[in-house]
């Protein structure tokens, strides 16, 4: 947020608190009609701009940010909607590369609030739950983008796809990042079931761009696309990452796109998965700007990739010792983290500071990280959904070697102890992971403590 917006900080916080009073994101309502009703009363702001809609299990936010950054480099005014936020609520609604100002947030909230309250009353009269946090947030995002205005909206689903409130919009491009097991209680117990739910974002005559997928997931995507007469553009068939090499601060990649070859592009993100995300993003932008028939101009593409950031994804937040924050919160994310640590970082020992939310596969995450850990500091974020420290430590100890697991009542204590341990030896790394909420709290702490100035 800009410094000139400080005068509106209280108004911005008031908007966030008003949304927090509603049913939270952990318990979304599988419905679209209430969100659609509010937007209808507002004149359908989601129809004021073309939309690129993203779903998947991992990589949604990073891929969204890559797409947005490239489009902005081509001169388009962009809107980016992602969730959850790491530090500031305003991060969720981004206008032309900057989090929405508190002034705009408050102004747009004042515009939509009467209609939100009207639909709340209609729902109550029918004996239904009022609009949830995420339903209202979706309305606020679409209204803010129409008010800006923007040339294109890059919209990340909150959960799933078919009944996610963002799906009230008709996207011309549906994007699928890798699909794996997550949110099984709500989305399904198999990859095929989860993919079927996520494929609900495909709209008639849309174009589908998908990352490389498990065969069961790809089959569901293709089935849904065929039903809606949508074209499928698949990674490793229609486009691919052809090369990636470690570089200072990230990597250098080459991509065979739908319409062109793009070589030696600098990407300031760590991890092979980010190279794959970038290949998807390039294919999406080719599709949006020229229906995949024209290669992208090199200079804007270079600029868009070089300026992209992915907060909370292998983000360096401290030196002496080195501290990384990575919001991996499922086994698939943990595997990407482990692979990136092996390829992009040269440390002899790693301590993981780990906190996991209750609806996540803690054992799956631990089974990936324990073999490469010198220590695991178990803790919990401030979220009420966090697995209690004692419980998580007990579950961790049951599947790891003796002496590996250490429990800390607070995240601050856990990371301070990890930094102390790292400083006592040589070539030691601290990695904070397991939860987006924990990642955000440690980002705040690192900035307050000025760990980068050590």
Tab-separated table of C-alpha atoms in Angstrom:
chain	number	residue	atom	x	y	z
A	1	UNK	CA	0.000	0.000	0.000
A	2	UNK	CA	1.147	3.522	-0.700
A	3	UNK	CA	2.159	5.859	2.105
A	4	UNK	CA	-0.478	8.409	1.014
A	5	UNK	CA	-3.142	5.874	1.961
A	6	UNK	CA	-2.336	5.911	5.682
A	7	UNK	CA	-5.225	8.308	6.353
A	8	UNK	CA	-7.645	5.580	5.291
A	9	UNK	CA	-6.084	2.713	7.262
A	10	UNK	CA	-8.904	2.611	9.803
A	11	UNK	CA	-11.526	2.444	7.050
A	12	UNK	CA	-9.676	-0.417	5.369
A	13	UNK	CA	-9.436	-2.315	8.655
A	14	UNK	CA	-13.137	-1.736	9.253
A	15	UNK	CA	-13.953	-3.407	5.927
A	16	UNK	CA	-11.837	-6.436	6.847
A	17	UNK	CA	-13.482	-6.708	10.265
A	18	UNK	CA	-16.940	-6.502	8.696
A	19	UNK	CA	-16.086	-9.464	6.483
A	20	UNK	CA	-14.489	-11.396	9.347
A	21	UNK	CA	-17.809	-11.271	11.199
A	22	UNK	CA	-19.201	-13.617	8.546
A	23	UNK	CA	-18.735	-17.360	8.082
A	24	UNK	CA	-15.061	-17.899	7.329
A	25	UNK	CA	-13.242	-19.346	4.353
A	26	UNK	CA	-12.755	-22.717	6.005
A	27	UNK	CA	-16.482	-23.381	5.730
A	28	UNK	CA	-17.586	-22.112	2.301
A	29	UNK	CA	-21.177	-22.571	1.194
A	30	UNK	CA	-21.394	-24.740	-1.954
A	31	UNK	CA	-23.646	-22.321	-3.810
A	32	UNK	CA	-23.529	-19.559	-6.415
A	33	UNK	CA	-26.954	-17.935	-6.333
A	34	UNK	CA	-26.433	-15.505	-3.408
A	35	UNK	CA	-23.243	-14.115	-4.958
A	36	UNK	CA	-24.935	-13.932	-8.350
A	37	UNK	CA	-27.909	-12.121	-6.785
A	38	UNK	CA	-25.755	-9.357	-5.264
A	39	UNK	CA	-23.849	-8.893	-8.494
A	40	UNK	CA	-27.116	-8.731	-10.427
A	41	UNK	CA	-28.318	-5.940	-8.137
A	42	UNK	CA	-25.019	-4.139	-8.783
A	43	UNK	CA	-25.419	-4.386	-12.563
A	44	UNK	CA	-23.108	-7.378	-13.067
A	45	UNK	CA	-19.695	-5.711	-12.662
A	46	UNK	CA	-18.015	-9.068	-13.402
A	47	UNK	CA	-19.139	-8.655	-17.022
A	48	UNK	CA	-17.276	-5.374	-17.452
A	49	UNK	CA	-13.952	-7.017	-18.329
A	50	UNK	CA	-12.605	-10.299	-19.746
A	51	UNK	CA	-11.566	-12.898	-17.171
A	52	UNK	CA	-8.829	-15.505	-16.866
A	53	UNK	CA	-9.960	-17.961	-14.187
A	54	UNK	CA	-7.518	-20.249	-12.345
A	55	UNK	CA	-8.011	-23.370	-10.257
A	56	UNK	CA	-5.816	-26.265	-9.145
A	57	UNK	CA	-4.251	-27.598	-5.963
A	58	UNK	CA	-0.826	-25.953	-6.008
A	59	UNK	CA	0.690	-23.080	-7.920
A	60	UNK	CA	-2.514	-21.081	-8.409
A	61	UNK	CA	-1.271	-17.875	-6.813
A	62	UNK	CA	2.205	-18.024	-8.361
A	63	UNK	CA	0.763	-18.723	-11.814
A	64	UNK	CA	-1.810	-15.955	-11.372
A	65	UNK	CA	0.919	-13.496	-10.467
A	66	UNK	CA	3.017	-14.579	-13.465
A	67	UNK	CA	0.096	-14.108	-15.858
A	68	UNK	CA	-0.777	-10.725	-14.373
A	69	UNK	CA	2.814	-9.465	-14.498
A	70	UNK	CA	3.253	-10.452	-18.146
A	71	UNK	CA	-0.076	-8.919	-19.190
A	72	UNK	CA	0.809	-5.687	-17.393
A	73	UNK	CA	4.146	-5.582	-19.220
A	74	UNK	CA	2.155	-5.626	-22.468
A	75	UNK	CA	0.414	-2.439	-21.394
A	76	UNK	CA	-2.849	-3.839	-20.050
A	77	UNK	CA	-4.439	-2.522	-16.861
A	78	UNK	CA	-4.883	-5.611	-14.727
A	79	UNK	CA	-6.917	-6.815	-11.795
A	80	UNK	CA	-5.631	-9.733	-9.725
A	81	UNK	CA	-7.730	-11.594	-7.155
A	82	UNK	CA	-5.958	-14.192	-5.005
A	83	UNK	CA	-6.351	-15.776	-1.597
A	84	UNK	CA	-5.500	-16.065	1.178
A	85	UNK	CA	-3.386	-13.041	2.064
A	86	UNK	CA	-0.040	-13.284	3.824
A	87	UNK	CA	0.212	-9.993	5.704
A	88	UNK	CA	-2.364	-7.443	4.527
A	89	UNK	CA	-5.962	-8.116	3.513
A	90	UNK	CA	-5.494	-5.625	0.647
A	91	UNK	CA	-3.128	-8.118	-1.030
A	92	UNK	CA	-6.146	-10.088	-2.220
A	93	UNK	CA	-7.363	-7.380	-4.594
A	94	UNK	CA	-4.543	-6.010	-6.740
A	95	UNK	CA	-5.012	-3.198	-9.264
A	96	UNK	CA	-2.339	-2.719	-11.900
A	97	UNK	CA	0.283	-4.441	-9.765
A	98	UNK	CA	-0.517	-2.705	-6.461
A	99	UNK	CA	-2.717	-3.886	-3.569
A	100	UNK	CA	-5.971	-1.958	-3.509
A	101	UNK	CA	-5.737	1.231	-1.464
A	102	UNK	CA	-7.679	1.502	1.762
A	103	UNK	CA	-9.543	4.463	0.273
A	104	UNK	CA	-10.723	2.433	-2.747
A	105	UNK	CA	-11.465	-0.564	-0.536
A	106	UNK	CA	-13.680	1.502	1.773
A	107	UNK	CA	-15.361	3.339	-1.092
A	108	UNK	CA	-16.255	0.152	-2.930
A	109	UNK	CA	-17.436	-1.449	0.305
A	110	UNK	CA	-19.777	1.477	0.894
A	111	UNK	CA	-21.125	0.974	-2.638
A	112	UNK	CA	-21.875	-2.740	-2.266
A	113	UNK	CA	-22.888	-2.927	1.407
A	114	UNK	CA	-26.596	-2.003	0.951
A	115	UNK	CA	-26.981	-4.742	-1.655
A	116	UNK	CA	-25.114	-7.268	0.495
A	117	UNK	CA	-27.466	-6.486	3.367
A	118	UNK	CA	-30.471	-6.791	1.058
A	119	UNK	CA	-29.429	-10.298	-0.008
A	120	UNK	CA	-28.634	-11.229	3.601
A	121	UNK	CA	-32.222	-10.325	4.469
A	122	UNK	CA	-33.557	-12.401	1.559
A	123	UNK	CA	-31.486	-15.382	2.656
A	124	UNK	CA	-32.639	-15.057	6.255
A	125	UNK	CA	-36.267	-14.914	5.168
A	126	UNK	CA	-35.765	-18.142	3.228
A	127	UNK	CA	-34.083	-19.775	6.233
A	128	UNK	CA	-30.606	-19.806	4.663
A	129	UNK	CA	-27.183	-18.742	5.895
A	130	UNK	CA	-26.174	-15.125	5.160
A	131	UNK	CA	-23.456	-14.348	2.673
A	132	UNK	CA	-20.076	-15.718	3.754
A	133	UNK	CA	-16.727	-13.948	4.019
A	134	UNK	CA	-15.586	-15.227	0.634
A	135	UNK	CA	-18.885	-14.584	-1.139
A	136	UNK	CA	-18.823	-10.934	-0.058
A	137	UNK	CA	-15.121	-10.655	-0.824
A	138	UNK	CA	-15.754	-11.939	-4.346
A	139	UNK	CA	-18.433	-9.302	-4.897
A	140	UNK	CA	-16.098	-6.637	-3.515
A	141	UNK	CA	-13.298	-7.722	-5.862
A	142	UNK	CA	-15.464	-7.716	-8.983
A	143	UNK	CA	-16.969	-4.345	-8.048
A	144	UNK	CA	-13.519	-2.879	-7.382
A	145	UNK	CA	-12.205	-4.098	-10.727
A	146	UNK	CA	-15.159	-2.621	-12.623
A	147	UNK	CA	-14.736	0.656	-10.738
A	148	UNK	CA	-10.985	0.914	-11.495
A	149	UNK	CA	-11.551	0.067	-14.413
A	150	UNK	CA	-9.362	-2.788	-15.689
A	151	UNK	CA	-8.652	-4.377	-19.070
A	152	UNK	CA	-8.488	-7.960	-17.791
A	153	UNK	CA	-9.121	-9.780	-14.520
A	154	UNK	CA	-6.955	-12.683	-13.357
A	155	UNK	CA	-9.136	-14.518	-10.836
A	156	UNK	CA	-8.038	-17.349	-8.540
A	157	UNK	CA	-10.733	-19.590	-7.083
A	158	UNK	CA	-11.068	-19.797	-3.322
A	159	UNK	CA	-11.759	-23.537	-3.147
A	160	UNK	CA	-12.656	-26.069	-5.794
A	161	UNK	CA	-14.292	-24.464	-8.778
A	162	UNK	CA	-17.813	-25.532	-9.676
A	163	UNK	CA	-19.488	-23.935	-6.651
A	164	UNK	CA	-16.779	-21.433	-5.757
A	165	UNK	CA	-18.285	-17.946	-5.628
A	166	UNK	CA	-15.789	-16.636	-8.210
A	167	UNK	CA	-17.462	-18.962	-10.718
A	168	UNK	CA	-20.403	-16.592	-11.196
A	169	UNK	CA	-18.256	-14.984	-13.889
A	170	UNK	CA	-17.883	-16.415	-17.389
A	171	UNK	CA	-14.168	-16.661	-18.061
A	172	UNK	CA	-12.910	-16.892	-21.614
A	173	UNK	CA	-9.829	-18.787	-20.409
A	174	UNK	CA	-9.922	-21.478	-17.704
A	175	UNK	CA	-6.505	-22.343	-16.271
A	176	UNK	CA	-5.655	-25.507	-14.340
A	177	UNK	CA	-2.514	-25.749	-12.241
A	178	UNK	CA	-1.498	-29.237	-10.997
A	179	UNK	CA	-4.342	-31.044	-9.237
A	180	UNK	CA	-3.654	-33.273	-6.241
A	181	UNK	CA	-5.373	-34.368	-3.042
A	182	UNK	CA	-6.403	-31.463	-0.824
A	183	UNK	CA	-9.611	-30.359	0.926
A	184	UNK	CA	-10.775	-33.961	0.541
A	185	UNK	CA	-13.687	-33.479	2.945
A	186	UNK	CA	-15.214	-30.911	0.589
A	187	UNK	CA	-13.872	-31.647	-2.873
A	188	UNK	CA	-13.643	-35.442	-3.014
A	189	UNK	CA	-11.427	-38.279	-1.874
A	190	UNK	CA	-9.768	-39.016	-5.224
A	191	UNK	CA	-7.895	-36.920	-7.767
A	192	UNK	CA	-10.647	-37.624	-10.305
A	193	UNK	CA	-13.383	-36.357	-7.954
A	194	UNK	CA	-11.418	-33.233	-7.095
A	195	UNK	CA	-10.666	-32.552	-10.771
A	196	UNK	CA	-14.345	-32.985	-11.613
A	197	UNK	CA	-15.260	-30.260	-9.127
A	198	UNK	CA	-12.501	-27.950	-10.325
A	199	UNK	CA	-13.465	-28.489	-13.974
A	200	UNK	CA	-16.688	-26.672	-13.181
A	201	UNK	CA	-14.970	-23.385	-14.070
A	202	UNK	CA	-14.960	-24.347	-17.745
A	203	UNK	CA	-17.597	-22.351	-19.607
A	204	UNK	CA	-19.108	-22.950	-23.060
A	205	UNK	CA	-16.697	-22.183	-25.916
A	206	UNK	CA	-13.911	-21.184	-23.519
A	207	UNK	CA	-10.260	-22.091	-23.958
A	208	UNK	CA	-8.709	-24.366	-21.343
A	209	UNK	CA	-4.990	-24.130	-20.556
A	210	UNK	CA	-3.762	-26.878	-18.258
A	211	UNK	CA	-0.494	-27.711	-16.583
A	212	UNK	CA	0.767	-31.285	-16.754
A	213	UNK	CA	-1.747	-33.375	-14.806
A	214	UNK	CA	-2.264	-36.787	-13.283
A	215	UNK	CA	-4.036	-38.855	-15.977
A	216	UNK	CA	-7.236	-39.021	-13.914
A	217	UNK	CA	-7.314	-35.239	-13.546
A	218	UNK	CA	-6.635	-34.629	-17.243
A	219	UNK	CA	-9.394	-37.043	-18.196
A	220	UNK	CA	-11.931	-35.090	-16.128
A	221	UNK	CA	-10.761	-31.770	-17.569
A	222	UNK	CA	-11.057	-33.081	-21.128
A	223	UNK	CA	-14.492	-34.564	-20.405
A	224	UNK	CA	-15.778	-31.239	-19.074
A	225	UNK	CA	-14.215	-29.339	-21.975
A	226	UNK	CA	-15.826	-31.636	-24.523
A	227	UNK	CA	-19.224	-31.167	-22.862
A	228	UNK	CA	-18.877	-27.381	-23.111
A	229	UNK	CA	-17.225	-27.376	-26.536
A	230	UNK	CA	-14.090	-25.825	-25.072
A	231	UNK	CA	-10.621	-26.167	-26.580
A	232	UNK	CA	-7.940	-27.800	-24.391
A	233	UNK	CA	-4.348	-26.544	-24.531
A	234	UNK	CA	-2.213	-29.007	-22.554
A	235	UNK	CA	1.317	-28.719	-21.219
A	236	UNK	CA	3.846	-31.138	-22.733
A	237	UNK	CA	1.565	-31.438	-25.768
A	238	UNK	CA	0.817	-27.905	-26.985
A	239	UNK	CA	3.540	-26.124	-25.016
A	240	UNK	CA	6.365	-27.085	-22.676
A	241	UNK	CA	9.230	-25.950	-20.509
A	242	UNK	CA	12.255	-26.987	-22.570
A	243	UNK	CA	15.078	-25.906	-20.273
A	244	UNK	CA	15.728	-24.419	-16.857
A	245	UNK	CA	19.034	-23.617	-15.208
A	246	UNK	CA	19.914	-22.346	-11.761
A	247	UNK	CA	20.821	-18.651	-11.723
A	248	UNK	CA	21.570	-16.076	-9.063
A	249	UNK	CA	18.266	-15.225	-7.409
A	250	UNK	CA	16.238	-17.707	-9.435
A	251	UNK	CA	16.583	-19.503	-12.756
A	252	UNK	CA	16.868	-19.097	-16.517
A	253	UNK	CA	14.193	-20.905	-18.507
A	254	UNK	CA	13.295	-21.654	-22.113
A	255	UNK	CA	9.748	-22.374	-23.235
A	256	UNK	CA	8.146	-23.762	-26.363
A	257	UNK	CA	4.923	-21.830	-26.416
A	258	UNK	CA	1.802	-22.268	-28.518
A	259	UNK	CA	3.074	-19.815	-31.101
A	260	UNK	CA	6.749	-19.216	-30.456
A	261	UNK	CA	10.021	-20.284	-28.890
A	262	UNK	CA	11.217	-18.211	-25.941
A	263	UNK	CA	14.757	-18.815	-24.803
A	264	UNK	CA	16.975	-17.742	-21.912
A	265	UNK	CA	14.308	-15.924	-19.902
A	266	UNK	CA	15.285	-14.869	-16.410
A	267	UNK	CA	12.768	-15.861	-13.737
A	268	UNK	CA	13.496	-14.481	-10.236
A	269	UNK	CA	11.767	-17.416	-8.487
A	270	UNK	CA	13.231	-20.603	-7.059
A	271	UNK	CA	12.026	-24.100	-7.839
A	272	UNK	CA	11.482	-26.195	-10.950
A	273	UNK	CA	7.745	-25.918	-10.302
A	274	UNK	CA	8.006	-22.154	-10.850
A	275	UNK	CA	9.538	-22.768	-14.251
A	276	UNK	CA	6.573	-24.997	-15.047
A	277	UNK	CA	4.198	-22.309	-13.751
A	278	UNK	CA	5.898	-19.775	-16.023
A	279	UNK	CA	5.398	-22.051	-19.051
A	280	UNK	CA	1.680	-22.230	-18.257
A	281	UNK	CA	1.531	-18.461	-17.814
A	282	UNK	CA	3.185	-17.850	-21.185
A	283	UNK	CA	0.693	-20.177	-22.910
A	284	UNK	CA	-2.178	-18.349	-21.198
A	285	UNK	CA	-0.916	-14.942	-22.320
A	286	UNK	CA	-0.380	-16.219	-25.877
A	287	UNK	CA	-3.983	-17.429	-25.808
A	288	UNK	CA	-5.377	-14.194	-24.410
A	289	UNK	CA	-3.466	-11.784	-26.632
A	290	UNK	CA	-3.563	-13.651	-29.925
A	291	UNK	CA	-5.555	-16.853	-29.520
A	292	UNK	CA	-2.275	-18.746	-29.619
A	293	UNK	CA	-1.558	-17.767	-33.210
A	294	UNK	CA	1.021	-15.018	-32.681
A	295	UNK	CA	4.295	-15.245	-30.754
A	296	UNK	CA	4.764	-12.818	-27.902
A	297	UNK	CA	7.096	-9.862	-28.253
A	298	UNK	CA	10.333	-10.587	-26.438
A	299	UNK	CA	10.890	-7.335	-24.541
A	300	UNK	CA	7.550	-7.213	-22.675
A	301	UNK	CA	7.814	-10.939	-21.878
A	302	UNK	CA	11.302	-10.481	-20.452
A	303	UNK	CA	10.064	-7.511	-18.424
A	304	UNK	CA	6.960	-9.302	-17.150
A	305	UNK	CA	8.876	-12.348	-15.971
A	306	UNK	CA	11.777	-10.420	-14.474
A	307	UNK	CA	9.480	-8.266	-12.329
A	308	UNK	CA	7.258	-11.015	-10.956
A	309	UNK	CA	7.235	-11.789	-7.252
A	310	UNK	CA	5.692	-14.683	-5.334
A	311	UNK	CA	5.532	-13.740	-1.643
A	312	UNK	CA	5.626	-16.646	0.747
A	313	UNK	CA	7.045	-19.029	-1.850
A	314	UNK	CA	10.690	-19.785	-1.065
A	315	UNK	CA	10.963	-16.174	0.039
A	316	UNK	CA	14.200	-15.059	1.635
A	317	UNK	CA	13.317	-13.179	4.832
A	318	UNK	CA	16.559	-13.350	6.795
A	319	UNK	CA	20.326	-13.622	6.553
A	320	UNK	CA	22.877	-14.657	9.168
A	321	UNK	CA	21.281	-17.149	9.393
A	322	UNK	CA	19.412	-17.648	6.142
A	323	UNK	CA	15.672	-17.924	6.734
A	324	UNK	CA	13.231	-18.931	3.994
A	325	UNK	CA	9.450	-18.855	4.194
A	326	UNK	CA	7.456	-21.228	2.023
A	327	UNK	CA	3.692	-21.614	2.340
A	328	UNK	CA	3.623	-25.286	1.293
A	329	UNK	CA	0.555	-26.681	3.058
A	330	UNK	CA	0.074	-30.110	1.492
A	331	UNK	CA	2.312	-33.005	0.401
A	332	UNK	CA	2.469	-31.828	-3.220
A	333	UNK	CA	3.724	-28.417	-2.072
A	334	UNK	CA	6.159	-30.049	0.339
A	335	UNK	CA	7.624	-32.142	-2.472
A	336	UNK	CA	8.159	-29.010	-4.575
A	337	UNK	CA	9.816	-27.331	-1.594
A	338	UNK	CA	12.119	-30.280	-0.958
A	339	UNK	CA	13.146	-30.469	-4.623
A	340	UNK	CA	13.880	-26.737	-4.735
A	341	UNK	CA	15.986	-26.852	-1.572
A	342	UNK	CA	18.060	-29.654	-3.076
A	343	UNK	CA	18.624	-27.922	-6.419
A	344	UNK	CA	18.784	-24.217	-5.620
A	345	UNK	CA	20.356	-24.047	-2.144
A	346	UNK	CA	23.610	-25.448	-0.813
A	347	UNK	CA	23.244	-25.980	2.930
A	348	UNK	CA	24.497	-28.898	4.987
A	349	UNK	CA	21.622	-28.930	7.484
A	350	UNK	CA	18.045	-27.627	7.571
A	351	UNK	CA	15.672	-26.938	10.439
A	352	UNK	CA	11.999	-26.748	9.537
A	353	UNK	CA	9.656	-24.598	11.595
A	354	UNK	CA	6.341	-26.322	10.963
A	355	UNK	CA	2.741	-25.455	11.749
A	356	UNK	CA	-0.207	-27.098	9.991
A	357	UNK	CA	-3.931	-26.380	9.889
A	358	UNK	CA	-6.374	-29.020	11.027
A	359	UNK	CA	-7.823	-29.870	7.627
A	360	UNK	CA	-4.409	-30.567	6.070
A	361	UNK	CA	-2.429	-33.796	5.653
A	362	UNK	CA	0.191	-33.210	8.351
A	363	UNK	CA	1.631	-36.725	8.105
A	364	UNK	CA	1.950	-36.359	4.346
A	365	UNK	CA	3.897	-33.119	4.739
A	366	UNK	CA	6.100	-34.580	7.476
A	367	UNK	CA	6.867	-37.710	5.449
A	368	UNK	CA	8.367	-35.476	2.755
A	369	UNK	CA	10.301	-33.081	4.979
A	370	UNK	CA	11.551	-35.382	7.771
A	371	UNK	CA	14.116	-37.241	5.620
A	372	UNK	CA	15.868	-33.967	4.744
A	373	UNK	CA	15.580	-32.316	8.179
A	374	UNK	CA	18.232	-31.978	10.844
A	375	UNK	CA	15.539	-30.690	13.195
A	376	UNK	CA	11.803	-30.015	13.062
A	377	UNK	CA	10.404	-27.291	15.301
A	378	UNK	CA	6.702	-27.972	15.729
A	379	UNK	CA	4.527	-24.957	16.473
A	380	UNK	CA	1.191	-23.372	15.579
A	381	UNK	CA	0.049	-20.133	13.998
A	382	UNK	CA	-2.511	-17.851	15.604
A	383	UNK	CA	-5.295	-19.443	13.543
A	384	UNK	CA	-7.974	-21.260	15.518
A	385	UNK	CA	-7.762	-23.928	12.823
A	386	UNK	CA	-4.154	-24.817	13.671
A	387	UNK	CA	-3.408	-28.305	14.919
A	388	UNK	CA	-2.480	-27.871	18.623
A	389	UNK	CA	1.255	-28.018	19.210
A	390	UNK	CA	1.173	-31.050	21.505
A	391	UNK	CA	-0.995	-33.016	19.084
A	392	UNK	CA	1.107	-32.156	16.035
A	393	UNK	CA	4.337	-32.907	17.912
A	394	UNK	CA	2.974	-36.301	18.972
A	395	UNK	CA	1.917	-37.125	15.421
A	396	UNK	CA	5.296	-35.986	14.106
A	397	UNK	CA	7.247	-38.000	16.656
A	398	UNK	CA	5.283	-41.120	15.712
A	399	UNK	CA	6.588	-41.089	12.141
A	400	UNK	CA	10.096	-39.618	12.559
A	401	UNK	CA	13.353	-40.692	14.162
A	402	UNK	CA	13.875	-39.944	17.876
A	403	UNK	CA	15.258	-36.502	18.702
A	404	UNK	CA	14.201	-34.868	15.426
A	405	UNK	CA	11.040	-33.195	16.715
A	406	UNK	CA	11.008	-30.277	19.176
A	407	UNK	CA	7.799	-28.554	20.283
A	408	UNK	CA	7.321	-24.817	20.895
A	409	UNK	CA	4.177	-23.176	22.208
A	410	UNK	CA	4.582	-20.087	20.020
A	411	UNK	CA	5.726	-19.593	16.450
A	412	UNK	CA	8.008	-16.802	17.612
A	413	UNK	CA	9.787	-19.095	20.084
A	414	UNK	CA	10.086	-21.814	17.446
A	415	UNK	CA	11.726	-19.597	14.862
A	416	UNK	CA	13.977	-17.811	17.354
A	417	UNK	CA	15.246	-21.202	18.560
A	418	UNK	CA	15.730	-22.286	14.958
A	419	UNK	CA	17.784	-19.189	14.173
A	420	UNK	CA	19.869	-19.712	17.306
A	421	UNK	CA	20.541	-23.324	16.326
A	422	UNK	CA	21.481	-22.270	12.793
A	423	UNK	CA	23.924	-19.657	14.073
A	424	UNK	CA	25.629	-22.203	16.312
A	425	UNK	CA	26.829	-24.206	13.320
A	426	UNK	CA	27.941	-23.693	9.755
A	427	UNK	CA	25.944	-24.063	6.542
A	428	UNK	CA	22.619	-24.256	8.349
A	429	UNK	CA	19.259	-23.152	6.930
A	430	UNK	CA	15.940	-22.239	8.560
A	431	UNK	CA	12.735	-22.948	6.599
A	432	UNK	CA	9.300	-21.901	7.883
A	433	UNK	CA	6.503	-23.870	6.241
A	434	UNK	CA	3.261	-25.840	6.530
A	435	UNK	CA	0.718	-23.019	6.623
A	436	UNK	CA	-0.030	-19.795	4.792
A	437	UNK	CA	-1.038	-18.196	8.091
A	438	UNK	CA	2.263	-19.191	9.721
A	439	UNK	CA	4.172	-17.913	6.695
A	440	UNK	CA	2.459	-14.526	6.960
A	441	UNK	CA	3.156	-14.219	10.674
A	442	UNK	CA	6.858	-14.956	10.208
A	443	UNK	CA	7.068	-12.489	7.314
A	444	UNK	CA	5.751	-9.834	9.688
A	445	UNK	CA	8.192	-10.886	12.409
A	446	UNK	CA	11.180	-10.929	10.055
A	447	UNK	CA	10.419	-7.407	8.862
A	448	UNK	CA	9.925	-6.106	12.399
A	449	UNK	CA	13.157	-7.741	13.578
A	450	UNK	CA	15.039	-6.679	10.423
A	451	UNK	CA	16.511	-10.117	9.851
A	452	UNK	CA	17.722	-9.081	6.414
A	453	UNK	CA	19.982	-6.514	8.049
A	454	UNK	CA	21.688	-9.046	10.291
